[in-house]
Amino acid sequence: MTIKRYGCDARGAAGKQLPFASATEADGWLYVSGQVAMENGEVINGGIIDQSHKAIQNMLKILREADYDVQDIVRIGVWLDDARDFWSFNGVFTEYFGEFPAARACVQSSLMVDAKVEIDCVAYQQK
């Protein structure tokens, strides 16, 4: 089995290199690391709706760089900083995944810095 790692040079806050891959692929499975609403190494300003769009877009960008797409997603994990954001997040989530629903878990958890949401996924393609 070959393991391929993507985005090992990704940078976080203050330009520091992150100590993990953005995604790892093995035997047709792609595991995308948790993504927050980060742009240029900083969490964007804005509420749950703006941050949800950006976090999802960041996750999908990594997915597509590995030649996977939304219909390949098997499972999605979501962490919300504030449980009261659940329905607002779901509205944004549906825009991206309504046609291709995957299994999903969504929990409340304290997040890093000013992040309001973090999202990861597992995708599969038969190779």
PDB file of C-alpha atoms in Angstrom, residues 56-66:
ATOM      1  CA  ILE A  56     -15.956  24.210   3.635  1.00  0.00           C
ATOM      2  CA  GLN A  57     -14.255  25.866   0.660  1.00  0.00           C
ATOM      3  CA  ASN A  58     -10.842  25.169   2.210  1.00  0.00           C
ATOM      4  CA  MET A  59     -11.764  21.506   2.706  1.00  0.00           C
ATOM      5  CA  LEU A  60     -13.099  21.154  -0.848  1.00  0.00           C
ATOM      6  CA  LYS A  61      -9.980  22.787  -2.299  1.00  0.00           C
ATOM      7  CA  ILE A  62      -7.797  20.124  -0.659  1.00  0.00           C
ATOM      8  CA  LEU A  63     -10.188  17.392  -1.774  1.00  0.00           C
ATOM      9  CA  ARG A  64     -10.041  18.569  -5.389  1.00  0.00           C
ATOM     10  CA  GLU A  65      -6.252  18.993  -5.344  1.00  0.00           C
ATOM     11  CA  ALA A  66      -6.140  15.252  -4.638  1.00  0.00           C
TER      12      ALA A  66
END
